PDB file of C-alpha atoms and ligand atoms in Angstrom:
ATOM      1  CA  UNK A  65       7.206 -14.298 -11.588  1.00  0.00           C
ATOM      2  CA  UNK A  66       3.953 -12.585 -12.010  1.00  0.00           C
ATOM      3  CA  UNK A  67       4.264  -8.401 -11.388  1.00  0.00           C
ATOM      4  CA  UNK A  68       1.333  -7.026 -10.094  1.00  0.00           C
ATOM      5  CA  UNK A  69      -0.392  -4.374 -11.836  1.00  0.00           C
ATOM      6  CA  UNK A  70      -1.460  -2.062  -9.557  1.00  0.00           C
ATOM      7  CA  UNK A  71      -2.574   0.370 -12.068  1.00  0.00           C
ATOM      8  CA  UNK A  72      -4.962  -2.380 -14.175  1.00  0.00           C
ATOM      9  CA  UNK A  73      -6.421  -3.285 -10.675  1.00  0.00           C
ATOM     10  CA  UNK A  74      -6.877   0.243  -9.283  1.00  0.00           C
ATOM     11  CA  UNK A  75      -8.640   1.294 -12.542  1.00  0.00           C
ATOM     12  CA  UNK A  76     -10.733  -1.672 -12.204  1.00  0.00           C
ATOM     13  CA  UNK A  77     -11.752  -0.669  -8.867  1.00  0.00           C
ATOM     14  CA  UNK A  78     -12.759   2.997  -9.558  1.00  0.00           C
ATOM     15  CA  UNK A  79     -14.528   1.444 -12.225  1.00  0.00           C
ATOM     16  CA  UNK A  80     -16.401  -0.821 -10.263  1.00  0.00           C
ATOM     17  CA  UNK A  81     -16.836   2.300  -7.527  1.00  0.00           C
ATOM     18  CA  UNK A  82     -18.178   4.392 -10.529  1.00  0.00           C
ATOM     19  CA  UNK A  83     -21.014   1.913 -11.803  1.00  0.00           C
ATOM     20  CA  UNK A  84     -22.017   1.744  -8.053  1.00  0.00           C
ATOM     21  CA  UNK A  85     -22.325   5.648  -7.808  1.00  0.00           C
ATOM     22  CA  UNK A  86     -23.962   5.655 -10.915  1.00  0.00           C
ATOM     23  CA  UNK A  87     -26.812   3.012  -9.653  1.00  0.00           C
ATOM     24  CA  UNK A  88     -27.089   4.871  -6.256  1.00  0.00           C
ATOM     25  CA  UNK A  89     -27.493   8.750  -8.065  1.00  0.00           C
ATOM     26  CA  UNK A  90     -30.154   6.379 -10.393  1.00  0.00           C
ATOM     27  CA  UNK A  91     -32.350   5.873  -7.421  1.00  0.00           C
ATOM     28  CA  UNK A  92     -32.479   9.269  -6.655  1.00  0.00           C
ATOM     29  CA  UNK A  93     -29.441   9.716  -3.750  1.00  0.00           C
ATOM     30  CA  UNK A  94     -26.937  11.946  -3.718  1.00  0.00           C
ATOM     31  CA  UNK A  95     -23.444  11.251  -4.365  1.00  0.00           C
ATOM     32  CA  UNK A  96     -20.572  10.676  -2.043  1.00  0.00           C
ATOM     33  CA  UNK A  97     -19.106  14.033  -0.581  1.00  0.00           C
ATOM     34  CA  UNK A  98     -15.216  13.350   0.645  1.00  0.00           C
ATOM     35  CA  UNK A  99     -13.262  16.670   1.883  1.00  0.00           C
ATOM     36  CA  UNK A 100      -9.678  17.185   2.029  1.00  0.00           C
ATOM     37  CA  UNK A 101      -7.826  19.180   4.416  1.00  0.00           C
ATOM     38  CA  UNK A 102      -4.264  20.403   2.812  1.00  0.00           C
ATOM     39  CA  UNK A 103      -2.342  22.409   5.331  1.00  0.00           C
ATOM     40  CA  UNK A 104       1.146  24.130   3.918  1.00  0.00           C
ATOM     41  CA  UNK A 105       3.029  23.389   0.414  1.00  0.00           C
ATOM     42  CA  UNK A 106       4.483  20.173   0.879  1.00  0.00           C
ATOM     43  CA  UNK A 107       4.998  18.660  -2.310  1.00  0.00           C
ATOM     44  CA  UNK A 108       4.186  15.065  -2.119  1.00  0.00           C
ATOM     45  CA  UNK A 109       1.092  15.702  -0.253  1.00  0.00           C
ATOM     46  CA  UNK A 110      -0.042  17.977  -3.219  1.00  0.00           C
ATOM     47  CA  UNK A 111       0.232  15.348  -5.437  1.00  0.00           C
ATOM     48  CA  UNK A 112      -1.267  13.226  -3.451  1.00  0.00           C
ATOM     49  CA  UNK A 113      -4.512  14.908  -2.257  1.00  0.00           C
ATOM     50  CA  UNK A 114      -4.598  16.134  -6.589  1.00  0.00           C
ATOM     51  CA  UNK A 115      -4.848  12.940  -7.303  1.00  0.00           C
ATOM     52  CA  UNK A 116      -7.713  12.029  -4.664  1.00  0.00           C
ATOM     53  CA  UNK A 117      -9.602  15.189  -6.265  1.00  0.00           C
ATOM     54  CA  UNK A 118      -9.203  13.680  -9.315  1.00  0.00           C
ATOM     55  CA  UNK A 119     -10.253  10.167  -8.586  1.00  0.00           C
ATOM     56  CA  UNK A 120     -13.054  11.791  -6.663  1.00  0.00           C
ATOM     57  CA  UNK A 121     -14.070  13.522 -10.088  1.00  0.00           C
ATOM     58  CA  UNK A 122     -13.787  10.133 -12.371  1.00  0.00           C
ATOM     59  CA  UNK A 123     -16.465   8.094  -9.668  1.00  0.00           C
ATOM     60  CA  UNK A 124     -18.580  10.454  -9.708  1.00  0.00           C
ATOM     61  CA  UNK A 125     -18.087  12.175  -5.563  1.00  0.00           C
ATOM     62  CA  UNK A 126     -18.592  15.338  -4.668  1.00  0.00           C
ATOM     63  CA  UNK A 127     -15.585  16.971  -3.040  1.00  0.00           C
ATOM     64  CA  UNK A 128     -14.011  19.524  -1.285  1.00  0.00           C
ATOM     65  CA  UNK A 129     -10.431  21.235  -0.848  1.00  0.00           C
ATOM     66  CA  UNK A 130      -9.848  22.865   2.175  1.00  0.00           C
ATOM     67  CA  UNK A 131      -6.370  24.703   1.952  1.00  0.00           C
ATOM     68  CA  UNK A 132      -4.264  26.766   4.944  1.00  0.00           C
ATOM     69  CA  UNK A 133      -1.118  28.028   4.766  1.00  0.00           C
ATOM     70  CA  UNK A 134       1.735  26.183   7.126  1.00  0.00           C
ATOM     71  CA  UNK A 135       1.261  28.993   9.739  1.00  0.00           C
ATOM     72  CA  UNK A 136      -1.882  28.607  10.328  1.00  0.00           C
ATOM     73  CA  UNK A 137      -2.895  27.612  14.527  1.00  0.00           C
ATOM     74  CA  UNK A 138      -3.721  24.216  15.313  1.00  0.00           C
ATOM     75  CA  UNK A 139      -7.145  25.580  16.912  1.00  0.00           C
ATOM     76  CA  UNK A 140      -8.099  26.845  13.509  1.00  0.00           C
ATOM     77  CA  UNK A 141      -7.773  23.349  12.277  1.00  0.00           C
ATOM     78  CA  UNK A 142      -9.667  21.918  15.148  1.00  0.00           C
ATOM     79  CA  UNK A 143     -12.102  24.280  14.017  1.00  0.00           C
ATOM     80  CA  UNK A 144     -12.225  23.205  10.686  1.00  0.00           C
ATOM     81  CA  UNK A 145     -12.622  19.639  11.692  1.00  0.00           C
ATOM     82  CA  UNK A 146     -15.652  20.509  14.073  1.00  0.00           C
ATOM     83  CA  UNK A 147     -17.303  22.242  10.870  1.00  0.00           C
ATOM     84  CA  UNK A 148     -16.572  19.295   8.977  1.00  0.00           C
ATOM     85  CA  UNK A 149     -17.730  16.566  11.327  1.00  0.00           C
ATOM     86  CA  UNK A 150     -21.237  18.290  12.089  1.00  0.00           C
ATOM     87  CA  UNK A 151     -21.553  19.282   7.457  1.00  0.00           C
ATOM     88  CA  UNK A 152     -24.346  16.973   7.216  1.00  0.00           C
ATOM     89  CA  UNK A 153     -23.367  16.848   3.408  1.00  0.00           C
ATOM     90  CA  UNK A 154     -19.694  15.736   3.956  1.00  0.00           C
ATOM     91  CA  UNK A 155     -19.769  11.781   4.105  1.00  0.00           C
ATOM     92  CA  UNK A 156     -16.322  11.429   5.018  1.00  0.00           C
ATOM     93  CA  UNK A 157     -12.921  13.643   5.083  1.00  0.00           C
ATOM     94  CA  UNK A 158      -9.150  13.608   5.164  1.00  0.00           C
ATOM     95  CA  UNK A 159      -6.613  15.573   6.777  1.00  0.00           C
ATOM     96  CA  UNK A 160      -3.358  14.857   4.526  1.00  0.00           C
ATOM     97  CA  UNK A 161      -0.190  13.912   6.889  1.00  0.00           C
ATOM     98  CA  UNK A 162       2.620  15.288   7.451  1.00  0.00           C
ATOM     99  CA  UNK A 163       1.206  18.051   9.140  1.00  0.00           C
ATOM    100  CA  UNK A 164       3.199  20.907  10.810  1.00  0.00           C
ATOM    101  CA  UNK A 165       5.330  20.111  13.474  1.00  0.00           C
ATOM    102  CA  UNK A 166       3.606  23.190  15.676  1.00  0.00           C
ATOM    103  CA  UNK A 167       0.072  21.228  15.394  1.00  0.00           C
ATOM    104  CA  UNK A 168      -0.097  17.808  17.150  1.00  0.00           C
ATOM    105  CA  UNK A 169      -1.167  15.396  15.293  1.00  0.00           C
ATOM    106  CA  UNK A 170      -2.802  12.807  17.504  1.00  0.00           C
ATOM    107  CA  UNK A 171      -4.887  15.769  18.500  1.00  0.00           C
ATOM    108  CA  UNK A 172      -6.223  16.387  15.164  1.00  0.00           C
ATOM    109  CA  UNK A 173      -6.709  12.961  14.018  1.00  0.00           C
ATOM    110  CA  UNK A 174      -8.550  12.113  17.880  1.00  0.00           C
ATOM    111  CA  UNK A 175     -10.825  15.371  16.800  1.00  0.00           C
ATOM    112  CA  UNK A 176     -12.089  13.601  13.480  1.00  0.00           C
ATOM    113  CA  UNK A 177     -15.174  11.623  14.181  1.00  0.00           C
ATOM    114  CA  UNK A 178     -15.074   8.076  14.081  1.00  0.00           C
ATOM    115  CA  UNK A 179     -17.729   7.970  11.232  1.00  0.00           C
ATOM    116  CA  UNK A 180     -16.294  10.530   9.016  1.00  0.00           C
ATOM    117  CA  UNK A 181     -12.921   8.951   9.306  1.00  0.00           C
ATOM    118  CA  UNK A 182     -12.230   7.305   5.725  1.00  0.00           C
ATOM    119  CA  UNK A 183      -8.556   7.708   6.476  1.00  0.00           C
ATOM    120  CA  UNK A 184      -9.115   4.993   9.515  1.00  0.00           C
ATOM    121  CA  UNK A 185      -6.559   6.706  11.544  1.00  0.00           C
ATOM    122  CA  UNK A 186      -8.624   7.271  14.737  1.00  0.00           C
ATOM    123  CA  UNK A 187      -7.734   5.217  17.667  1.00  0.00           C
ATOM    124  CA  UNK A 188     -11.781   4.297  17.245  1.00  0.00           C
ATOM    125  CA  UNK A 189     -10.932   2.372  14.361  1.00  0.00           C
ATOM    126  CA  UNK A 190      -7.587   1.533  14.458  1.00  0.00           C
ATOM    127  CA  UNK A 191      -9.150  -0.913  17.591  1.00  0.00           C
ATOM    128  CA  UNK A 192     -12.043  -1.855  15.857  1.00  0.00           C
ATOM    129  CA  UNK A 193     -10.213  -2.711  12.970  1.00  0.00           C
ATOM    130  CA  UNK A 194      -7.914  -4.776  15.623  1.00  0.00           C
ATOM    131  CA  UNK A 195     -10.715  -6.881  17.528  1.00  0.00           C
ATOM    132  CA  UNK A 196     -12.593  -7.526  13.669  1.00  0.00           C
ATOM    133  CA  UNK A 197     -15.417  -5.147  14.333  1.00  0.00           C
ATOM    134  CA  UNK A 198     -16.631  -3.121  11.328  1.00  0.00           C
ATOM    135  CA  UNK A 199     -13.890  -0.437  11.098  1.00  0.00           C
ATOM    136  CA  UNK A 200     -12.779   1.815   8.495  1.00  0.00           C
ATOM    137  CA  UNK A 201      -9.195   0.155   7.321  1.00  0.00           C
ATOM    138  CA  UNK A 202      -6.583   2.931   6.238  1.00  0.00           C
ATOM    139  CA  UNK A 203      -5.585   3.327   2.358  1.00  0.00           C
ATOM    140  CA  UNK A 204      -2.457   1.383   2.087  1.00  0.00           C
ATOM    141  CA  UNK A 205      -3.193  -1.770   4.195  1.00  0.00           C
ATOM    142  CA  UNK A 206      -6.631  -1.585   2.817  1.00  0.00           C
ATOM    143  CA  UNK A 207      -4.839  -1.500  -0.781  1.00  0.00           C
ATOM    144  CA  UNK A 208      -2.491  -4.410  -0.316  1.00  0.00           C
ATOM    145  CA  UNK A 209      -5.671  -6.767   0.756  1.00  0.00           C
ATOM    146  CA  UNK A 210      -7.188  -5.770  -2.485  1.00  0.00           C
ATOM    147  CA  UNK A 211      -3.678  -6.924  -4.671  1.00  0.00           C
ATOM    148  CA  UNK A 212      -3.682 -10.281  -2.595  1.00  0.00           C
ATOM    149  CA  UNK A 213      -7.003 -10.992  -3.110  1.00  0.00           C
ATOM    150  CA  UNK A 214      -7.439  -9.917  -6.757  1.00  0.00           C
ATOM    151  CA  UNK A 215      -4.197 -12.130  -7.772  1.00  0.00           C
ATOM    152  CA  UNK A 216      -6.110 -15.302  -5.029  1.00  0.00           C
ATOM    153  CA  UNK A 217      -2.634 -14.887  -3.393  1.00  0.00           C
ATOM    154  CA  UNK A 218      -2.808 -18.066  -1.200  1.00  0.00           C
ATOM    155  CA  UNK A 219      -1.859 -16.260   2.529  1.00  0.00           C
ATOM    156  CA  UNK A 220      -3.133 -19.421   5.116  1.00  0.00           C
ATOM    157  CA  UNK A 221      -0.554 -20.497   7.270  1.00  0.00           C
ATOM    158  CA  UNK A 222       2.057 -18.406   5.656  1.00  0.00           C
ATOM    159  CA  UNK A 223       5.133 -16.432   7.206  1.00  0.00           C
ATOM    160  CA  UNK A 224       4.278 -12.461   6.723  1.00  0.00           C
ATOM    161  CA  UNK A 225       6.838 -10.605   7.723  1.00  0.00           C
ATOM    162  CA  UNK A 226       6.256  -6.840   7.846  1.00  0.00           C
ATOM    163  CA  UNK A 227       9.126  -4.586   7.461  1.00  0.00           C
ATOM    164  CA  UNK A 228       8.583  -1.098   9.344  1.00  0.00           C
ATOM    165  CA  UNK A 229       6.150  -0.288  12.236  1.00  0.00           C
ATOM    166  CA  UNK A 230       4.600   2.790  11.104  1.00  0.00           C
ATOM    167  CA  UNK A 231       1.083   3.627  12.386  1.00  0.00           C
ATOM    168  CA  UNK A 232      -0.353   3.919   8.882  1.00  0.00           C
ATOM    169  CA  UNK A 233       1.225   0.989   7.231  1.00  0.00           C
ATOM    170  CA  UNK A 234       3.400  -1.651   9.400  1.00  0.00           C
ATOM    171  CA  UNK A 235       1.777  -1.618  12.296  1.00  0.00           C
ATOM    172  CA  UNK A 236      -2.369  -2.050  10.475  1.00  0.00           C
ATOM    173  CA  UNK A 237      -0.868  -4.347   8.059  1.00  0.00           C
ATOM    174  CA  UNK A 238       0.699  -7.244  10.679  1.00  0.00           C
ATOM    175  CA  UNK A 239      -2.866  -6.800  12.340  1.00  0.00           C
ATOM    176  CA  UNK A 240      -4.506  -7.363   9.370  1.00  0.00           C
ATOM    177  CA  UNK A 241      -2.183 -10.345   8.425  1.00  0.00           C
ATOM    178  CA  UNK A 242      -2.870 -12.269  11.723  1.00  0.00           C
ATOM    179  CA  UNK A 243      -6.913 -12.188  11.479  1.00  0.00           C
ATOM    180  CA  UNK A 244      -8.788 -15.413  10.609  1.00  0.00           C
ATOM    181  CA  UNK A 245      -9.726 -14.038   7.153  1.00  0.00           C
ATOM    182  CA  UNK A 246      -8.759 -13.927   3.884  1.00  0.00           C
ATOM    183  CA  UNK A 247      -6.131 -12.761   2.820  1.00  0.00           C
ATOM    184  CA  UNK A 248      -4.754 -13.468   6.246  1.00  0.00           C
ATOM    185  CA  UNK A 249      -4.299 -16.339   8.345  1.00  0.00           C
ATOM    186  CA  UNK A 250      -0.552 -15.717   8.451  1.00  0.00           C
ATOM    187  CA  UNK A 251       1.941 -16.083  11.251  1.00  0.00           C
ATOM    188  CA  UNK A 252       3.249 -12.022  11.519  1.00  0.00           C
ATOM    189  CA  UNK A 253       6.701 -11.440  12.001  1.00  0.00           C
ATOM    190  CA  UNK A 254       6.978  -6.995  12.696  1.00  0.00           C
ATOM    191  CA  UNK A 255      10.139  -6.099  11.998  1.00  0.00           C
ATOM    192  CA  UNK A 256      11.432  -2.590  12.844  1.00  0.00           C
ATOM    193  CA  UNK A 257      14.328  -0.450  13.375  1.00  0.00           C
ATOM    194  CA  UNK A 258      15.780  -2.550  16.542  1.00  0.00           C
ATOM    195  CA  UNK A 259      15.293  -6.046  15.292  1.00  0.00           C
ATOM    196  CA  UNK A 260      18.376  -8.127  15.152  1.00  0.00           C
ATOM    197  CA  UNK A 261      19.764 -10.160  12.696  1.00  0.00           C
ATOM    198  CA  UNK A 262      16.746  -8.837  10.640  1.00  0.00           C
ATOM    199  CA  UNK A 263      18.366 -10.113   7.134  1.00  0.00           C
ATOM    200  CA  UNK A 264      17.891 -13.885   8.167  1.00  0.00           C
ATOM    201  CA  UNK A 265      14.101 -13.385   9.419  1.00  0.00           C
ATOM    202  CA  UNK A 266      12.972 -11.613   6.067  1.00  0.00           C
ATOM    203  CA  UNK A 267      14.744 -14.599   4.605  1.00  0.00           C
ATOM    204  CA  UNK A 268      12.462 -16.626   5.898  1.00  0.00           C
ATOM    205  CA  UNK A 269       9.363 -14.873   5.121  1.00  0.00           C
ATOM    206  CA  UNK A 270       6.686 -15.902   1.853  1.00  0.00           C
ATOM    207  CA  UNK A 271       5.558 -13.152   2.113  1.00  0.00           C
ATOM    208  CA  UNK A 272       7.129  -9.917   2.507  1.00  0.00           C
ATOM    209  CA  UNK A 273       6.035  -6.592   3.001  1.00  0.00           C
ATOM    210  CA  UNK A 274       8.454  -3.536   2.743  1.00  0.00           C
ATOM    211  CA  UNK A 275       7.009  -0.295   4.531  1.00  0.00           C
ATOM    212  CA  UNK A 276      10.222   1.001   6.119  1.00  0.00           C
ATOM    213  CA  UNK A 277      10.900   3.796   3.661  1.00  0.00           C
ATOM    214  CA  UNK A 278      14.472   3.507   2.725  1.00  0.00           C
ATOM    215  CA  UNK A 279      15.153   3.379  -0.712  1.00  0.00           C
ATOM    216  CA  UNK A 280      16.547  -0.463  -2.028  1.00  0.00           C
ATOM    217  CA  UNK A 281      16.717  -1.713   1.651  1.00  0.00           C
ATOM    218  CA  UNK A 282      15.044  -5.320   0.565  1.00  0.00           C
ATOM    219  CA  UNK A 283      17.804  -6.891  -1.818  1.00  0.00           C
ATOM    220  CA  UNK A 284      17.606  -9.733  -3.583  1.00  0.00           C
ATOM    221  CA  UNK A 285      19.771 -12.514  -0.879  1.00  0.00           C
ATOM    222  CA  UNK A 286      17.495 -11.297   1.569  1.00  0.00           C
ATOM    223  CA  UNK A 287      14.573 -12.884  -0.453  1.00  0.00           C
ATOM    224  CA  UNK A 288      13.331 -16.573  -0.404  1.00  0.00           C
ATOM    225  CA  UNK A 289      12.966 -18.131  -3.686  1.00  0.00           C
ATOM    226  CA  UNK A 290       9.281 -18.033  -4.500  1.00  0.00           C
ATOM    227  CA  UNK A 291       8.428 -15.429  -2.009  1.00  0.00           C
ATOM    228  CA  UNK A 292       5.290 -12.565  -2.585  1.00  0.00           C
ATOM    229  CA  UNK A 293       6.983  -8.885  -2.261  1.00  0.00           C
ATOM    230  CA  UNK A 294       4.718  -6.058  -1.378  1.00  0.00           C
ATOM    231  CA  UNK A 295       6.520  -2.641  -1.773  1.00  0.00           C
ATOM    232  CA  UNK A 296       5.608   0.204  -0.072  1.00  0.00           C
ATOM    233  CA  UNK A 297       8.258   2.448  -0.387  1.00  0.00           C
ATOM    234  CA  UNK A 298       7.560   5.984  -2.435  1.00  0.00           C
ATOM    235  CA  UNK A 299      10.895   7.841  -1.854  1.00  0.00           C
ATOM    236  CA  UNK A 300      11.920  10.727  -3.996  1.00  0.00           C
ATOM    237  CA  UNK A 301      15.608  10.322  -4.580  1.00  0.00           C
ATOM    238  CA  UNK A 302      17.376  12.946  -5.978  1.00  0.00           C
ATOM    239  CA  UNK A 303      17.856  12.329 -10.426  1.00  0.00           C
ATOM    240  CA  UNK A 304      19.305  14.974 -12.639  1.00  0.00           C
ATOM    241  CA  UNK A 305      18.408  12.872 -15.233  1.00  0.00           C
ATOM    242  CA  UNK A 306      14.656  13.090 -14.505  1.00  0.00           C
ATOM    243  CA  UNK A 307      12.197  16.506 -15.276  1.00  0.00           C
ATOM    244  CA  UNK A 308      11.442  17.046 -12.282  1.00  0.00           C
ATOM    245  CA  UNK A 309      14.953  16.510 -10.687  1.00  0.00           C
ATOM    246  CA  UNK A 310      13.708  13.176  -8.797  1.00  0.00           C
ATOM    247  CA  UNK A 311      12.883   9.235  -8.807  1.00  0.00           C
ATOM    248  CA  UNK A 312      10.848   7.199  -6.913  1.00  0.00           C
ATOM    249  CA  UNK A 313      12.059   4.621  -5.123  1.00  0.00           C
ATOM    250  CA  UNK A 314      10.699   1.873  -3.422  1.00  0.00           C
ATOM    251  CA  UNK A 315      12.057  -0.163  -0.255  1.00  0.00           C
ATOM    252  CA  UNK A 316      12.839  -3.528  -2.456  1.00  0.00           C
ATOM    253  CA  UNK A 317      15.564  -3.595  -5.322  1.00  0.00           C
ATOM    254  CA  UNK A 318      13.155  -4.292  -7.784  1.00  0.00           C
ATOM    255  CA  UNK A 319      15.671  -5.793 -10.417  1.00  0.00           C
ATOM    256  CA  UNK A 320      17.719  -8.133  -8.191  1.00  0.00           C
ATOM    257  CA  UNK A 321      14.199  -9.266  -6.114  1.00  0.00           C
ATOM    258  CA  UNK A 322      12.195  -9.359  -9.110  1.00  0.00           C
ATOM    259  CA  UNK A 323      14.228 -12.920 -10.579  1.00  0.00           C
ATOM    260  CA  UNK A 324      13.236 -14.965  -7.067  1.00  0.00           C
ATOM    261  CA  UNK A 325       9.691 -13.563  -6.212  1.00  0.00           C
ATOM    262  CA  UNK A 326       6.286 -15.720  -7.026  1.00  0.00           C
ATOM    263  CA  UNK A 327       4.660 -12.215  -7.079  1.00  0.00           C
ATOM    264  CA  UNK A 328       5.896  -8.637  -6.602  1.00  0.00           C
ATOM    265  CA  UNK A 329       4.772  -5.246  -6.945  1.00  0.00           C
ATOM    266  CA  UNK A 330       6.552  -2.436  -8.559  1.00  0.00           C
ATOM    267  CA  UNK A 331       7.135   1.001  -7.688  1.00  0.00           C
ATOM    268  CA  UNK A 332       5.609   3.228  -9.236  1.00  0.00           C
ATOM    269  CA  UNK A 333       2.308   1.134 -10.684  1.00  0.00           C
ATOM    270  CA  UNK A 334       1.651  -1.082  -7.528  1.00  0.00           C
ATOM    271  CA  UNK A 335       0.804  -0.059  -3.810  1.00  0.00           C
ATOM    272  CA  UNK A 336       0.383   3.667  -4.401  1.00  0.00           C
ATOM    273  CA  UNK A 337      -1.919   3.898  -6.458  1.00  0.00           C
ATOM    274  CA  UNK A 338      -4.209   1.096  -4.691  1.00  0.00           C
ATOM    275  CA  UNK A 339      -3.973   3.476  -2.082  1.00  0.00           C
ATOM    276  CA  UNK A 340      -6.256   6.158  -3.415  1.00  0.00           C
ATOM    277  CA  UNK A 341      -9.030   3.667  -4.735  1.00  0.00           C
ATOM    278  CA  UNK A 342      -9.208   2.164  -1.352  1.00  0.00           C
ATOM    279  CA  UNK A 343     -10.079   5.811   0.299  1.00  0.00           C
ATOM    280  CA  UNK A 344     -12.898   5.754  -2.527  1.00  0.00           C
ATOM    281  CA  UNK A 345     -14.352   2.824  -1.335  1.00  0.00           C
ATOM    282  CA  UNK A 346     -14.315   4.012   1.980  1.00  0.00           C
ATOM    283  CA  UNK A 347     -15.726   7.208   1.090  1.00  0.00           C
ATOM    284  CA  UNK A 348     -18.469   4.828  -0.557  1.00  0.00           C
ATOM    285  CA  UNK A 349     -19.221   3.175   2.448  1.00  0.00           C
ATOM    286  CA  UNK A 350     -18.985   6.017   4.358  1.00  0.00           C
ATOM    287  CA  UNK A 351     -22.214   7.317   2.014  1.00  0.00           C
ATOM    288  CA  UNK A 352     -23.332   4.422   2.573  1.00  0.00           C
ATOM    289  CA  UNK A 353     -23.653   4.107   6.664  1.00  0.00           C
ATOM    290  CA  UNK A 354     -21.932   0.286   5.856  1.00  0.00           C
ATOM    291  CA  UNK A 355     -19.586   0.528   8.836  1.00  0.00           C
ATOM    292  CA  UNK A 356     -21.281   2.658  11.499  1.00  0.00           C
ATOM    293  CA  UNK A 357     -25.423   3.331  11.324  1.00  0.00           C
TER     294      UNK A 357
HETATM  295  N1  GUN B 418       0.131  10.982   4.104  1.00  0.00           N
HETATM  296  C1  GUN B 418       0.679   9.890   3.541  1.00  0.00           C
HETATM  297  N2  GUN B 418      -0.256   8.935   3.352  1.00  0.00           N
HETATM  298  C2  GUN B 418      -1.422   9.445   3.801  1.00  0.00           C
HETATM  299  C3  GUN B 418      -2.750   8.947   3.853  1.00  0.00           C
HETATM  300  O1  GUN B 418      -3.059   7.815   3.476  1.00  0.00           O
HETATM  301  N3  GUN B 418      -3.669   9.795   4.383  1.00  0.00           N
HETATM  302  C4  GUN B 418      -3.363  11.026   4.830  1.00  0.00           C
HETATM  303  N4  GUN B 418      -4.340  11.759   5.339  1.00  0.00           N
HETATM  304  N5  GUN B 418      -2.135  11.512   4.789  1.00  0.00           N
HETATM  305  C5  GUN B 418      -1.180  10.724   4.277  1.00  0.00           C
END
């Protein structure tokens, strides 16, 4: 059983990202600008949009904070994201999800444009991304290619099943599984919420990827002997024990799964932080004009 290191590969990425900023500020361009919106004080999204500040720092981009309190009207954030989509100087921006429930969100995310959208939430590229055009691929999927194909996880022909059909993770990642690419290839099983008898088709999945979001849902009978596990799950659960009164769980009980996987990811040090090196590379190629002229 081979863990995978999320944390070795991320920091080789940014790494990687950093010598290529480095080469491009060389010739004389000007480095990658990525803006953040950050509406309210939700916790995890704090840490989250700190850490793409910081990773922002490390490479070597330029970037912006844009904070509002939880009040504030969803016009004034379709403002913002007009301002932000005509800044010549901002390559490519973020508004960090959840947002409040007052603001809709497929109204702000349809107001991004296309180009600037290193998230890849837009319906723009959530289709190109589906028919194989040049799209922008969101964080997380985009982060679990990068694990498969650092560790030359063999995917061809394989049974992927995907656990969870969220918009940013399930539903992207059985897309992405299906295509005639590597790492994909695979025949996609998209399990959800309604499926039946669910425990017998992840048992007969190689590969498996968890984005459901309850904590220890993928035990170890479910698992075929020799299976990959992908964990998405990042659920605070309440811990006394802990400093800051929580753990983080992820959707796979790591300890009984761990014995029968080929490959597996832990939680924290695997998916999550991928997930912030992939909106770097974006960001890059945003800079770049690789995916739209
Ligand atoms: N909330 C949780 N994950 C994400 C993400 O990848 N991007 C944004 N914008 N918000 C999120």
């Amino acid at each position: 059983m081979t863990i995978i290191d999320g944390k070795k590969i991320s920091a080789e990425v940014k790494a990687e990202l950093k010598e290529e900023v480095d080469a491009l500020l060389a010739e004389g361009g000007k480095a990658p600008h990525l803006a953040a919106v950050l509406i309210g004080d939700n916790g995890a999204s704090e840490t989250y949009v700190a850490s793409k500040i910081r990773s922002c720092e490390q490479i070597g981009f330029k970037s912006s904070l844009i904070r509002r309190d939880s009040n504030v009207s969803e016009a004034e954030v379709l403002e913002i994201i007009a301002e932000l989509n005509n800044d010549e100087d901002v390559d490519g921006f973020i508004v960090q999800l959840p947002l409040p429930d007052h603001i809709n969100v497929d109204k702000v995310i349809e107001a991004i444009d296309p180009k600037k959208d290193v998230d890849g939430f837009h319906p723009i590229n959530i289709g190109r991304m589906a028919k194989g055009l040049p799209a922008y691929i969101s964080a997380t999927p985009y982060g679990i290619l990068e694990l498969l194909k650092r560790y030359e996880i063999e995917t061809s022909g394989k049974h992927c099943v995907v656990v969870g059909r969220s918009q940013i993770v399930g539903l992207p990642m059985s897309i992405l599984m299906q295509r005639n690419d590597y790492p994909g290839n695979c025949t996609v099983t998209l399990t959800h919420s309604r499926t039946q008898n669910i425990k017998a088709v992840i048992q007969s999945a190689d590969i498996v990827i968890a984005a459901l979001g309850r904590p220890e849902f993928i035990t170890g009978e479910m698992i075929k002997e020799g299976a990959v596990v992908i964990d998405v799950g990042l659920t605070r659960v309440v811990d006394e024990s802990k400093k800051k009164g929580y753990a983080l769980k992820g959707d796979v009980k790591f300890d009984e799964v761990a014995p029968k996987a080929s490959y597996i990811t832990p939680v924290p040090g695997g998916v999550g932080l991928m997930t912030v090196a992939a909106l770097m590379h974006n960001t890059l190629k945003a800079a770049r004009k690789e995916i739209y002229a």
